[in-house]
């Protein structure tokens, strides 16, 4: 394990993130899961889908 990660874990153990930040992160994860679920079920509109641009070699 990288020593930088050990230092980060020790900082988090001493001063954990606030409840507001934890709610914010879980909200972002829930929003991403909701968008993925809508797209997976086929309800995502075509106008919101990005088209792949072919690469020219």
Coordinates of C-alpha atoms in Angstrom, one line a residue:
X1 CA 0.0 0.0 0.0
X2 CA 1.2 3.5 -0.9
X3 CA 2.3 5.5 2.2
X4 CA 0.3 8.5 0.9
X5 CA -2.9 6.5 1.3
X6 CA -1.9 5.5 4.9
X7 CA -1.4 9.2 5.7
X8 CA -4.8 10.0 4.2
X9 CA -6.5 7.2 6.1
X10 CA -4.9 8.5 9.4
X11 CA -6.2 12.0 8.7
X12 CA -9.7 10.7 8.0
X13 CA -9.6 8.7 11.2
X14 CA -8.6 11.8 13.2
X15 CA -11.0 14.2 11.5
X16 CA -13.8 12.3 9.6
X17 CA -15.9 14.2 6.9
X18 CA -18.9 16.1 8.1
X19 CA -22.4 14.7 7.8
X20 CA -23.2 17.3 5.1
X21 CA -20.3 16.1 2.9
X22 CA -21.3 12.4 3.4
X23 CA -24.9 13.3 2.3
X24 CA -23.6 15.2 -0.7
X25 CA -21.5 12.3 -1.8
X26 CA -24.3 9.8 -1.4
X27 CA -26.6 12.2 -3.3
X28 CA -24.2 12.3 -6.2
X29 CA -23.9 8.5 -6.2
X30 CA -27.8 8.2 -6.1
X31 CA -28.1 10.6 -9.0
X32 CA -25.6 8.7 -11.1
X33 CA -27.4 5.4 -10.3
X34 CA -30.8 7.0 -11.3
X35 CA -29.4 8.2 -14.6
X36 CA -27.8 4.8 -15.3
X37 CA -31.1 3.1 -14.5
X38 CA -33.1 5.3 -16.8
X39 CA -30.7 4.7 -19.6
X40 CA -30.6 1.0 -19.0
X41 CA -34.4 0.7 -19.1
X42 CA -34.4 2.6 -22.5
X43 CA -36.2 5.7 -21.2
X44 CA -33.2 8.0 -21.9
X45 CA -34.1 10.5 -24.7
X46 CA -32.1 10.3 -28.0
X47 CA -31.3 14.0 -27.9
X48 CA -29.4 13.5 -24.7
X49 CA -27.2 10.8 -26.0
X50 CA -23.8 11.8 -27.3
X51 CA -22.7 10.3 -30.7
X52 CA -19.3 8.9 -31.2
X53 CA -17.2 10.7 -33.7
X54 CA -15.2 8.4 -35.8
X55 CA -11.5 8.8 -35.6
X56 CA -9.5 9.5 -38.7
X57 CA -6.1 7.9 -38.9

